Amino acid sequence: ALDRGTGLDSAALDSIEETLIAADLGVETAMHLIAGLRERFGSGATTEDEVREFLALEIERALQAAETEGVQGEPGAPLVVMVAGVNGVGKTTTIGKLSRLHVDEGRSVILAAADTFRAAATEQLSIWADRSDAHFVGGQLGGDAAAVAYDALDAAIARSADVLIVDTAGRLHTQKNLMQELVKVKRVLGKRLPSAPNELLLVIDANTGQNALSQARMFDEALGLTGLVLTKLDGTARGGIVVAIARELAIPVRFVGTGEAIDDIEPFDSSEFAKGLLG
Amino acid sequence: QLSERFQSAFRSLTGRGRLSEANIEEALREVRRALLEADVNFKVARGFVEDVKARAIGEDVLKSVTPGQQMIKIVHEELAALLGGRADTFRIPSGAPAVVMVVGLQGSGKTTFCAKLASYLRQRGKSPLLAAADTYRPAAQDQLATLGGQLGVPVHVGEAGADPVGIASTALREARETGLDVVILDTAGRLHVDEDMMSELDRIREATKPVEILLVLDSMTGQDAVNVASEFAGRLDFSGAVLTKLDGDTRGGAAVSLRAVTGKPIKFAGVGEKLDALEMFHPDRMASRILG
Ligand SMILES: Nc1nc2c(ncn2[C@@H]2O[C@H](COP(=O)(O)OP(=O)(O)OP(=O)(O)O)[C@@H](O)[C@H]2O)c(=O)[nH]1
Ligand SMILES: Nc1nc2c(ncn2[C@@H]2O[C@H](COP(=O)(O)OP(=O)(O)OP(=O)(O)O)[C@@H](O)[C@H]2O)c(=O)[nH]1
Ligand SMILES: [Mg+2]
Ligand SMILES: [Mg+2]
C-alpha cells in the first residue's frame, strides 16, 4: 500500500489513474500524469503524500502554462466581454455575477441580451441586471442576435460605459448554422469597435465529461477563446476536463462558479483547484 | 474505432496464429478505454468489462475464426442489455389527475422537457396542465408560461414568493376543478447534496403523490453521473430518467452509469431545443453511440 512508503507498483498506479479519471481529467491526461509519476519515482519507495504533491504540482503547472494576463478595454472604450457555451451551462447566471464584480469595483456595466431564441432569456438577464445595478439592452424574442449585440455596444460607447457583457443563446458546437450566428455576433462587435470583443469566454459546466473538450475545440476554432468559466463546482463533480483543455488548447480558466447566488463566483486559483481535483 | 482496436488486439502475439488469454486482456483494455472516453464511470466500466470477459471466455472467443467480430457482438449486446432492461412504456393511468414530477440538476433541461412532455401527452389524447413550481430561478415561471403559450397548454403559475409545495398542491386542485387529467410539475434545478432542496422534493412528492418521478439528466454528464443518479434514487426512488441534449456529439456514457447504479429505466431522449424534439429512448442505438 502506498501509505506504507512502498513502491509504485501497477496496482498503486491503477488506483491513482482511477482517481484522475473520476475527476474527469480523461484517459489521455491521466496516462500522461501516470507516465510522469513513473519517471519521477520509478518503483522506489514512495508515500501517498509525495504522489499527491507531485500530481498537484504537475496539474497546477499544466493549468498555469495556459494562463494569460487579465484583459482590459482599450483606453476610452468599453471592455467588451462575449459569453458563449452549450445549453444550460450557466452563461446568463455567470454574467449576472461578473456584472456584480465590475459594479462593486466602481465600473458602469451594460448587459446585452443577445439570446433572442430561448423563452424568457431576456427577462432572466434583465433580472440579473437589476440585481447587479447594471444597465440592460435587450431585443425581441425571435429577433436578430447580432443586431442586439451591435445596439448594445453602440449604447455602451454613447454612454461611456466601462464594461459591456454580451449574453448569447446556448447552442451545441455541432450545430453549424448556430455556430455561424456566433461568428456573426463577434464580427458585428468588431465592426463597431475594432478591439471588441476583448474577452471571449466559454462557459463549461463542471458536471460535463469529455464532451467539454470537444466543445472547447469547436468554440475556439470558430471564435478564438480567451478564457473559460467553470460553473457548478459547488456540486460533487470536479471539472478536471479543464486540465485537458489547458494542455491541448492553452485556454485558461478565468473564473469558477460556486452556486446560484450573485456572489457565487471566484477568480480561478490553479493551485487550489489542482489540490481539489485529487480529492 | 473499437472494431479497429480489436483487430490489433487479436492480431496474434506469437506470430504463429495462436491466440491466448493475453489477446482477450488486450481487447478488454480497449473496451475499458472506449467506455471511459465515452464518460462511463470507471467503476461501472470495470464491472462491465468483467461481465464481457466472463462471456468471452464462456463462448470460447479464442476458438472463433473471427474473434474480434465476436467480441464486438458480445460487447454491443451486453451494453444494449444494460441500457435497456424492460422498455417501460410511458403510460398515464386514467381517472383522477395524475402527477408527473420532473427533477434534476441545474440546467439539465427540465423546463423544456416538461413542455415537450405536455405536447407528447396531448397528441395521445391527454389534457395536461403545466405547473411552474420553480420559485428560485429568475424568470422560470415566465419561461414555462411562454412555452405553454406556444403549445396552447394551460400553465399554473405560482404567486411571487409562494412555496413550491403549495404551488404543486394548488396546481393539482386546479386540474381537478377544470377537468385536466395530467399535471406536469416543473421543479427548480438543485444539487443532489443540497439537503434542504432534496427534502423539498420529498415534501412535494408527499403532497402530490406523483405516478411518475422523472430524473432529467444531461447526456454530457461525466463521471459524477453515478453520484447524482444514486442520490436521487436513494432519496426519491424516481420511476424513470430522461436523457437530454442527445442531438449533440457527446457519447453519453452517463446513461450506462445511471442504469448500472440505479436500474431505473430511461424513458425519453431529448434531441433538440424545439418542443417536438422528444423521442423514446432506444437502448440499441445508444449502445452503438457509446461504443463510437
Ligand atoms: N449550483 C450551481 N448552479 C448554477 C451555477 N451557475 C449557474 N447555475 C444554475 O444553472 C442553471 C442554468 O443557468 P443559466 O444561467 O440559465 O444557463 P445558460 O447557459 O445561460 O442556459 P441557456 O441560455 O439556456 O443555454 C440555473 O438554474 C442556474 O441557477 C453554479 O455555479 N452552481
Ligand atoms: N440542444 C438541446 N438543448 C436542450 C435540450 N433540452 C433542453 N435544452 C436546452 O437546454 C437549456 C436548459 O434547458 P432548461 O429547460 O431551462 O433546463 P432546466 O433543467 O429547467 O434548468 P433549471 O431550471 O435552471 O435547472 C435551454 O437552452 C434549453 O433550450 C435538448 O434535448 N437538446
Ligand atoms: Mg442563458
Ligand atoms: Mg427549469
XYZ file of C-alpha atoms and ligand atoms in Angstrom:
637
model
C 0.000 0.000 0.000
C 1.217 3.452 -0.889
C 0.852 4.793 2.615
C 3.481 2.412 3.904
C 6.074 4.009 1.682
C 6.423 1.035 -0.621
C 6.905 1.168 -4.377
C 4.612 2.438 -7.071
C 3.504 -0.945 -8.348
C 0.925 -1.335 -11.086
C -1.897 -1.704 -8.533
C -0.968 1.620 -6.954
C -0.700 3.302 -10.350
C -4.082 1.892 -11.417
C -5.679 3.273 -8.296
C -4.111 6.706 -8.893
C -5.250 6.624 -12.516
C -8.799 5.934 -11.324
C -8.706 8.975 -9.032
C -7.744 11.121 -12.011
C -10.396 9.563 -14.256
C -13.009 10.052 -11.516
C -12.240 13.792 -11.591
C -12.943 13.866 -15.370
C -9.329 14.506 -16.407
C -9.818 11.941 -19.161
C -7.781 8.907 -20.185
C -5.184 10.833 -22.198
C -4.314 13.341 -19.447
C -4.451 10.643 -16.735
C -1.992 8.480 -18.681
C 0.294 11.462 -19.201
C 0.352 12.154 -15.450
C 0.923 8.479 -14.595
C 3.861 8.374 -17.020
C 5.263 11.420 -15.232
C 4.853 9.665 -11.890
C 6.687 6.570 -13.135
C 9.501 8.666 -14.497
C 9.858 10.654 -11.286
C 9.576 7.862 -8.745
C 10.292 4.670 -10.648
C 9.360 1.788 -8.401
C 11.241 3.209 -5.444
C 9.637 3.706 -2.045
C 7.100 6.489 -2.238
C 4.485 7.857 0.147
C 0.953 8.898 -0.689
C 1.833 12.477 0.265
C 4.717 12.544 -2.206
C 2.493 11.278 -5.006
C -0.233 13.784 -4.199
C 2.237 16.637 -4.070
C 3.797 15.643 -7.381
C 0.445 15.310 -9.151
C -0.926 18.554 -7.714
C 2.170 20.380 -8.900
C 2.059 18.824 -12.380
C -1.632 19.690 -12.748
C -1.045 23.205 -11.462
C 1.813 23.651 -13.956
C -0.370 22.476 -16.843
C -3.043 24.997 -15.849
C -0.600 27.825 -15.282
C 1.013 27.251 -18.659
C -2.278 28.340 -20.211
C -2.742 31.429 -18.031
C -2.673 34.855 -19.636
C -2.795 38.450 -18.430
C -6.139 39.880 -17.329
C -7.935 41.645 -20.147
C -8.588 45.405 -20.276
C -10.631 47.550 -22.629
C -8.836 49.992 -24.935
C -8.398 53.426 -23.308
C -11.621 55.397 -23.762
C -13.543 52.340 -24.934
C -15.610 49.817 -23.016
C -14.214 46.425 -22.100
C -16.342 44.070 -24.211
C -16.915 40.533 -22.972
C -18.766 37.978 -25.099
C -20.039 34.839 -23.364
C -20.771 31.582 -25.181
C -21.353 27.915 -24.457
C -23.675 24.983 -24.872
C -27.180 24.885 -23.408
C -27.782 25.228 -19.692
C -24.167 25.562 -18.503
C -24.686 28.831 -16.612
C -23.883 31.642 -19.075
C -26.667 34.035 -18.080
C -26.153 33.495 -14.342
C -22.376 33.927 -14.717
C -22.912 37.236 -16.491
C -25.001 38.441 -13.542
C -22.138 37.511 -11.208
C -19.458 39.145 -13.409
C -21.608 42.255 -13.613
C -21.735 42.472 -9.811
C -17.918 42.099 -9.623
C -17.399 45.012 -12.018
C -20.015 47.242 -10.388
C -18.500 46.574 -6.957
C -15.197 47.837 -8.363
C -16.873 51.067 -9.392
C -17.442 50.390 -13.088
C -20.564 51.083 -15.101
C -21.839 47.949 -16.797
C -24.264 47.212 -19.630
C -25.649 43.713 -20.156
C -26.762 42.744 -23.675
C -29.418 40.063 -24.009
C -28.350 38.635 -27.362
C -30.175 35.374 -26.639
C -33.207 36.109 -28.760
C -34.193 32.485 -29.086
C -34.986 30.897 -25.740
C -38.197 31.531 -23.803
C -37.743 34.203 -21.096
C -33.981 34.534 -21.719
C -34.241 38.320 -21.975
C -36.358 38.528 -18.812
C -33.862 36.347 -16.952
C -30.880 38.570 -17.849
C -32.888 41.693 -17.119
C -33.373 40.469 -13.543
C -29.620 39.936 -13.196
C -29.044 43.471 -14.499
C -31.356 44.799 -11.749
C -29.649 42.698 -9.094
C -26.191 43.903 -10.116
C -27.103 47.556 -10.730
C -26.166 47.290 -14.388
C -27.935 48.727 -17.424
C -29.699 46.466 -19.838
C -30.206 46.208 -23.595
C -32.497 43.522 -24.958
C -34.286 42.611 -28.154
C -37.460 40.853 -29.276
C -37.916 37.105 -28.972
C -37.023 35.784 -32.406
C -35.049 38.919 -33.269
C -31.518 39.116 -34.674
C -28.883 38.353 -32.022
C -26.137 40.281 -33.808
C -28.383 43.359 -34.017
C -28.904 43.319 -30.241
C -25.151 42.988 -29.685
C -24.486 45.884 -32.059
C -27.110 48.133 -30.480
C -25.762 47.359 -27.006
C -22.186 48.221 -27.994
C -23.416 51.393 -29.649
C -25.190 52.317 -26.412
C -22.122 51.410 -24.341
C -19.940 53.727 -26.410
C -22.524 56.531 -26.413
C -22.914 56.336 -22.612
C -19.173 55.809 -21.976
C -19.919 52.599 -20.118
C -16.872 50.816 -18.707
C -17.996 47.271 -19.442
C -20.335 45.560 -21.903
C -21.132 41.887 -21.366
C -22.919 40.091 -24.207
C -25.067 37.047 -23.378
C -25.685 34.585 -26.190
C -28.103 31.686 -26.585
C -26.942 28.229 -25.633
C -26.114 26.092 -28.643
C -24.378 22.829 -29.392
C -20.942 23.176 -31.005
C -22.120 20.684 -33.621
C -24.849 22.984 -34.948
C -23.079 24.687 -37.877
C -25.635 27.412 -38.523
C -25.791 28.350 -34.850
C -22.005 28.497 -34.630
C -22.085 30.764 -37.684
C -24.531 33.015 -35.838
C -21.966 33.372 -33.040
C -19.233 34.216 -35.529
C -21.524 36.912 -36.888
C -22.167 38.345 -33.398
C -18.403 38.531 -32.834
C -17.796 40.110 -36.241
C -20.511 42.700 -35.737
C -18.994 43.730 -32.385
C -15.625 44.128 -34.080
C -17.169 46.254 -36.815
C -18.458 48.740 -34.265
C -15.279 48.657 -32.174
C -12.128 47.019 -33.596
C -10.880 45.889 -30.190
C -14.182 44.158 -29.396
C -14.697 41.632 -28.008
C -11.694 41.926 -25.677
C -12.649 38.764 -23.857
C -14.367 35.741 -25.339
C -15.421 33.338 -22.612
C -16.611 29.766 -22.990
C -18.717 28.634 -20.045
C -18.270 24.986 -19.093
C -20.396 23.038 -16.625
C -18.197 21.124 -14.148
C -20.589 18.155 -14.478
C -19.597 17.748 -18.114
C -17.292 14.910 -19.077
C -15.097 14.531 -22.135
C -17.543 16.414 -24.359
C -16.278 19.659 -22.806
C -13.011 19.141 -24.687
C -14.993 18.839 -27.919
C -16.901 21.980 -27.005
C -13.714 23.919 -26.306
C -12.145 22.807 -29.601
C -15.097 23.843 -31.733
C -15.867 27.119 -29.955
C -12.175 28.005 -30.031
C -11.922 27.181 -33.721
C -14.958 29.308 -34.538
C -14.326 32.260 -32.255
C -10.902 32.212 -30.659
C -11.479 31.826 -26.922
C -9.605 33.941 -24.385
C -10.839 32.096 -21.324
C -13.161 29.615 -19.647
C -15.586 29.904 -16.785
C -16.093 26.621 -14.949
C -19.506 26.555 -13.243
C -21.331 24.395 -10.690
C -18.234 23.490 -8.698
C -20.471 23.554 -5.623
C -21.709 20.137 -6.759
C -19.680 16.921 -6.484
C -18.173 16.987 -9.990
C -14.538 18.140 -10.077
C -14.224 19.672 -13.559
C -10.861 18.042 -14.356
C -11.551 18.406 -18.077
C -10.134 21.948 -17.901
C -6.697 20.374 -17.458
C -7.100 18.536 -20.765
C -8.318 21.794 -22.350
C -5.313 23.687 -20.957
C -2.902 21.058 -22.327
C -4.430 20.786 -25.771
C -5.702 24.296 -26.452
C -3.857 26.513 -23.943
C -7.116 28.190 -22.875
C -7.049 29.419 -19.243
C -9.831 29.253 -16.674
C -10.708 32.806 -15.606
C -13.407 32.181 -13.004
C -15.238 29.390 -11.248
C -18.940 29.404 -10.395
C -19.791 28.056 -6.957
C -23.531 28.477 -6.646
C -26.671 30.231 -7.839
C -26.358 33.492 -5.913
C -24.804 36.660 -7.311
C -21.663 36.382 -5.169
C -21.008 32.743 -6.034
C -18.038 33.387 -8.293
C -14.285 33.408 -7.674
C -11.207 34.095 -9.752
C -9.527 30.830 -10.728
C -6.778 29.593 -8.417
C -4.833 26.834 -10.178
C -3.092 25.626 -7.022
C -6.307 25.303 -5.005
C -8.100 23.732 -7.961
C -5.344 21.149 -8.540
C -5.492 20.038 -4.903
C -9.300 19.837 -5.079
C -9.106 17.538 -8.111
C -7.211 14.926 -6.155
C -9.959 14.816 -3.540
C -12.976 2.735 -33.656
C -13.439 -0.163 -31.270
C -13.529 -2.684 -34.151
C -10.128 -1.464 -35.394
C -8.712 -1.613 -31.889
C -9.984 -5.179 -31.626
C -8.265 -6.033 -34.910
C -4.927 -5.146 -33.412
C -5.785 -6.789 -30.065
C -6.467 -10.086 -31.772
C -3.523 -9.958 -34.081
C -1.557 -12.976 -32.926
C 1.008 -12.129 -30.293
C 3.121 -15.153 -31.143
C 3.028 -14.569 -34.890
C 2.070 -18.191 -35.281
C -1.669 -17.646 -35.480
C -2.341 -18.886 -31.958
C -4.337 -16.664 -29.677
C -4.156 -16.634 -25.905
C -5.742 -15.058 -22.847
C -3.391 -12.133 -23.438
C -5.320 -11.238 -26.581
C -8.566 -11.166 -24.611
C -6.975 -8.990 -21.921
C -5.776 -6.592 -24.599
C -9.235 -6.419 -26.159
C -10.790 -5.831 -22.726
C -8.397 -2.951 -22.096
C -9.657 -1.408 -25.333
C -13.255 -1.830 -24.223
C -12.496 -0.152 -20.904
C -10.729 2.703 -22.650
C -13.607 3.214 -25.087
C -16.109 3.302 -22.214
C -14.044 5.786 -20.175
C -13.640 8.034 -23.198
C -17.418 7.852 -23.553
C -17.813 9.083 -19.936
C -18.936 5.784 -18.416
C -17.994 5.876 -14.725
C -14.743 3.990 -14.079
C -16.284 1.612 -11.518
C -19.193 0.835 -13.838
C -16.747 0.275 -16.699
C -14.733 -2.113 -14.564
C -17.817 -4.181 -13.707
C -18.972 -4.206 -17.300
C -15.593 -5.410 -18.573
C -15.686 -8.253 -16.042
C -19.060 -9.358 -17.436
C -17.752 -9.181 -21.003
C -14.683 -11.197 -20.035
C -16.814 -13.924 -18.485
C -18.889 -14.161 -21.622
C -15.891 -14.089 -23.935
C -14.310 -16.989 -22.088
C -17.613 -18.811 -21.778
C -18.237 -18.504 -25.521
C -14.732 -19.582 -26.432
C -13.920 -16.425 -28.354
C -10.336 -17.638 -28.763
C -11.532 -20.560 -30.863
C -13.511 -18.328 -33.206
C -12.425 -17.700 -36.779
C -13.269 -14.026 -36.228
C -12.579 -13.354 -32.549
C -12.626 -9.563 -32.992
C -16.072 -9.638 -34.527
C -17.380 -11.996 -31.903
C -16.080 -9.721 -29.132
C -17.754 -6.690 -30.703
C -21.027 -8.573 -30.815
C -20.704 -9.562 -27.132
C -19.804 -6.021 -26.062
C -22.646 -4.474 -28.036
C -25.213 -6.974 -26.771
C -24.125 -6.626 -23.158
C -24.197 -2.844 -23.384
C -27.612 -2.730 -25.062
C -28.983 -5.120 -22.441
C -27.601 -2.991 -19.628
C -29.122 0.136 -21.173
C -32.484 -1.400 -21.979
C -33.905 -3.697 -19.480
C -37.662 -3.768 -19.945
C -38.654 -0.812 -22.096
C -41.267 0.607 -19.741
C -43.797 2.348 -21.893
C -44.863 5.697 -20.528
C -48.484 5.331 -19.565
C -50.589 7.677 -17.509
C -53.430 5.972 -15.627
C -56.829 7.489 -16.438
C -59.109 8.872 -13.785
C -58.062 11.474 -11.228
C -55.443 13.924 -12.464
C -52.101 12.111 -12.486
C -48.988 13.988 -11.455
C -45.661 13.672 -13.255
C -42.890 15.255 -11.205
C -39.767 16.388 -13.087
C -36.493 16.729 -11.160
C -32.746 17.062 -11.711
C -29.637 19.213 -11.508
C -29.492 22.821 -12.633
C -29.656 23.362 -16.381
C -30.307 19.704 -17.325
C -33.360 20.548 -19.458
C -36.323 20.010 -17.093
C -38.450 23.016 -18.062
C -38.014 22.322 -21.765
C -38.805 18.635 -21.171
C -41.991 19.498 -19.265
C -43.266 21.389 -22.289
C -42.194 18.592 -24.644
C -43.995 16.053 -22.455
C -47.145 18.166 -22.446
C -47.103 18.181 -26.233
C -46.408 14.424 -26.346
C -49.284 13.590 -23.975
C -51.718 15.893 -25.709
C -51.003 14.149 -29.002
C -52.073 10.991 -27.187
C -55.398 12.376 -26.068
C -54.454 13.717 -22.639
C -55.310 17.184 -21.302
C -52.187 18.323 -19.479
C -51.622 21.184 -17.066
C -48.090 22.525 -16.716
C -47.214 23.580 -13.156
C -44.399 26.069 -12.595
C -43.089 25.087 -9.161
C -39.649 26.677 -9.629
C -39.707 29.788 -7.470
C -35.931 30.257 -7.414
C -34.578 30.776 -10.908
C -35.146 34.281 -12.314
C -37.980 34.227 -14.893
C -38.513 30.441 -14.510
C -42.278 30.875 -14.275
C -42.144 33.171 -17.326
C -40.203 30.523 -19.234
C -42.761 27.771 -18.623
C -45.674 30.142 -19.234
C -44.157 31.125 -22.592
C -43.639 27.502 -23.612
C -47.175 26.580 -22.543
C -48.434 29.527 -24.542
C -46.603 28.299 -27.652
C -48.338 24.936 -27.261
C -51.718 26.204 -26.177
C -51.345 24.181 -22.972
C -52.538 25.803 -19.711
C -49.847 26.725 -17.207
C -50.373 27.066 -13.462
C -48.034 29.784 -12.292
C -47.339 30.373 -8.606
C -47.650 33.719 -6.853
C -44.430 35.630 -6.177
C -42.685 34.204 -3.113
C -45.056 31.216 -2.959
C -43.821 27.904 -1.648
C -43.201 25.216 -4.309
C -45.100 22.627 -2.265
C -48.100 24.970 -2.139
C -47.891 25.653 -5.881
C -47.814 21.925 -6.613
C -50.877 21.328 -4.441
C -52.890 24.178 -5.929
C -51.940 23.048 -9.441
C -53.345 19.616 -8.665
C -56.505 21.203 -7.319
C -56.828 23.357 -10.440
C -56.513 20.254 -12.639
C -59.290 18.542 -10.697
C -61.539 21.565 -10.874
C -61.035 22.155 -14.599
C -61.119 18.530 -15.699
C -57.487 18.266 -16.795
C -56.016 14.800 -16.411
C -52.225 15.197 -16.067
C -50.225 17.694 -14.051
C -46.641 18.073 -15.247
C -44.708 19.507 -12.334
C -41.579 21.501 -13.235
C -39.262 21.881 -10.244
C -36.164 24.014 -9.689
C -32.765 22.602 -10.542
C -30.950 21.517 -7.412
C -27.854 19.713 -6.168
C -28.238 16.098 -5.008
C -26.133 17.136 -2.000
C -28.322 20.087 -1.025
C -30.222 18.674 1.957
C -32.870 21.411 2.134
C -33.640 21.264 -1.566
C -33.765 17.454 -1.639
C -36.163 17.386 1.295
C -38.288 19.960 -0.521
C -38.723 17.334 -3.238
C -39.794 14.834 -0.554
C -42.462 17.286 0.552
C -43.673 17.943 -2.986
C -43.924 14.210 -3.548
C -45.777 13.753 -0.288
C -48.266 16.469 -1.212
C -48.973 15.311 -4.773
C -48.387 11.533 -4.846
C -46.959 11.500 -8.413
C -47.452 8.472 -10.673
C -44.081 9.205 -12.242
C -40.987 10.955 -10.937
C -38.601 11.605 -13.821
C -34.931 12.425 -13.337
C -33.757 14.670 -16.163
C -30.053 14.101 -16.801
C -27.805 15.951 -19.216
C -26.306 13.353 -21.570
C -22.903 15.058 -21.469
C -22.563 14.396 -17.733
C -19.233 12.801 -16.862
C -18.005 10.572 -14.058
C -20.226 12.236 -11.460
C -23.406 10.784 -13.015
C -23.167 7.882 -10.564
C -23.384 10.217 -7.581
C -26.296 12.226 -8.950
C -28.240 9.133 -10.005
C -27.725 7.173 -6.795
C -28.540 10.141 -4.571
C -31.795 10.931 -6.414
C -32.686 7.234 -6.462
C -31.977 6.896 -2.764
C -33.985 9.967 -1.806
C -36.870 9.874 -4.252
C -36.917 6.416 -5.804
C -37.608 8.073 -9.150
C -39.507 5.966 -11.666
C -37.604 6.858 -14.808
C -34.989 9.069 -16.401
C -34.816 11.408 -19.350
C -31.514 11.887 -21.143
C -31.255 15.333 -22.756
C -29.178 17.089 -25.422
C -28.593 13.874 -27.332
C -28.623 15.923 -30.540
C -25.021 16.822 -29.686
C -21.939 14.649 -30.160
C -21.442 13.525 -26.594
C -21.058 9.746 -26.434
C -23.468 9.578 -23.500
C -21.804 7.120 -21.105
C -23.773 8.755 -18.268
C -26.661 6.556 -19.441
C -24.657 3.430 -18.604
C -23.664 4.806 -15.218
C -27.269 5.659 -14.403
C -28.542 2.227 -15.422
C -25.776 0.290 -13.679
C -26.147 2.159 -10.403
C -29.935 2.555 -10.145
C -31.505 0.034 -12.523
C -34.134 2.666 -13.376
C -35.470 2.772 -16.948
C -34.502 5.595 -19.283
C -37.838 6.572 -20.760
C -37.177 9.517 -23.047
C -34.412 11.170 -25.044
C -34.293 14.933 -25.569
C -32.939 15.572 -29.054
C -33.209 19.318 -29.548
C -34.448 22.630 -28.224
C -37.764 22.642 -30.099
C -40.820 21.281 -28.347
C -41.244 18.361 -30.755
C -37.660 17.168 -30.146
C -38.559 14.272 -27.882
C -38.061 10.570 -28.629
C -38.465 7.319 -26.791
C -35.095 6.065 -25.587
C -33.542 3.368 -27.802
C -31.029 1.179 -25.878
C -29.647 -0.402 -29.027
C -28.904 2.909 -30.741
C -27.424 4.256 -27.529
C -25.083 1.272 -27.248
C -23.738 1.950 -30.758
C -23.296 5.610 -29.942
C -21.390 4.908 -26.733
C -19.045 2.442 -28.412
C -18.308 5.089 -31.028
N -25.302 25.110 -8.382
C -24.977 25.969 -9.360
N -25.899 26.294 -10.275
C -25.552 27.180 -11.231
C -24.258 27.756 -11.321
N -24.246 28.591 -12.396
C -25.473 28.542 -12.944
N -26.277 27.694 -12.234
C -27.670 27.328 -12.486
O -27.710 26.624 -13.704
C -28.973 26.842 -14.341
C -28.732 27.320 -15.756
O -28.140 28.611 -15.701
P -28.275 29.648 -16.900
O -27.507 30.848 -16.490
O -29.687 29.823 -17.300
O -27.512 28.850 -18.042
P -27.331 29.278 -19.541
O -26.039 28.744 -20.004
O -27.494 30.748 -19.699
O -28.521 28.496 -20.231
P -29.085 28.695 -21.731
O -29.105 30.166 -22.003
O -30.442 28.096 -21.694
O -28.153 27.944 -22.613
C -29.713 27.841 -13.474
O -30.594 27.125 -12.630
C -28.616 28.488 -12.650
O -29.056 28.973 -11.405
C -23.278 27.375 -10.319
O -22.126 27.808 -10.302
N -23.700 26.482 -9.386
N -29.800 21.009 -27.850
C -30.656 20.722 -26.856
N -30.907 21.664 -25.939
C -31.785 21.361 -24.954
C -32.418 20.099 -24.849
N -33.226 20.135 -23.746
C -33.100 21.363 -23.212
N -32.226 22.112 -23.939
C -31.752 23.464 -23.696
O -31.007 23.425 -22.502
C -31.106 24.689 -21.827
C -31.590 24.436 -20.415
O -32.917 23.958 -20.502
P -33.969 24.231 -19.313
O -35.222 23.552 -19.714
O -34.018 25.684 -18.969
O -33.234 23.444 -18.145
P -33.700 23.301 -16.638
O -33.303 21.962 -16.177
O -35.140 23.606 -16.498
O -32.821 24.395 -15.920
P -33.000 24.900 -14.404
O -34.459 25.124 -14.180
O -32.217 26.156 -14.332
O -32.444 23.834 -13.546
C -32.036 25.526 -22.676
O -31.235 26.327 -23.523
C -32.810 24.514 -23.484
O -33.288 25.026 -24.708
C -32.117 19.097 -25.838
O -32.594 17.969 -25.830
N -31.228 19.475 -26.808
Mg -28.788 31.835 -20.919
Mg -36.083 24.998 -15.307
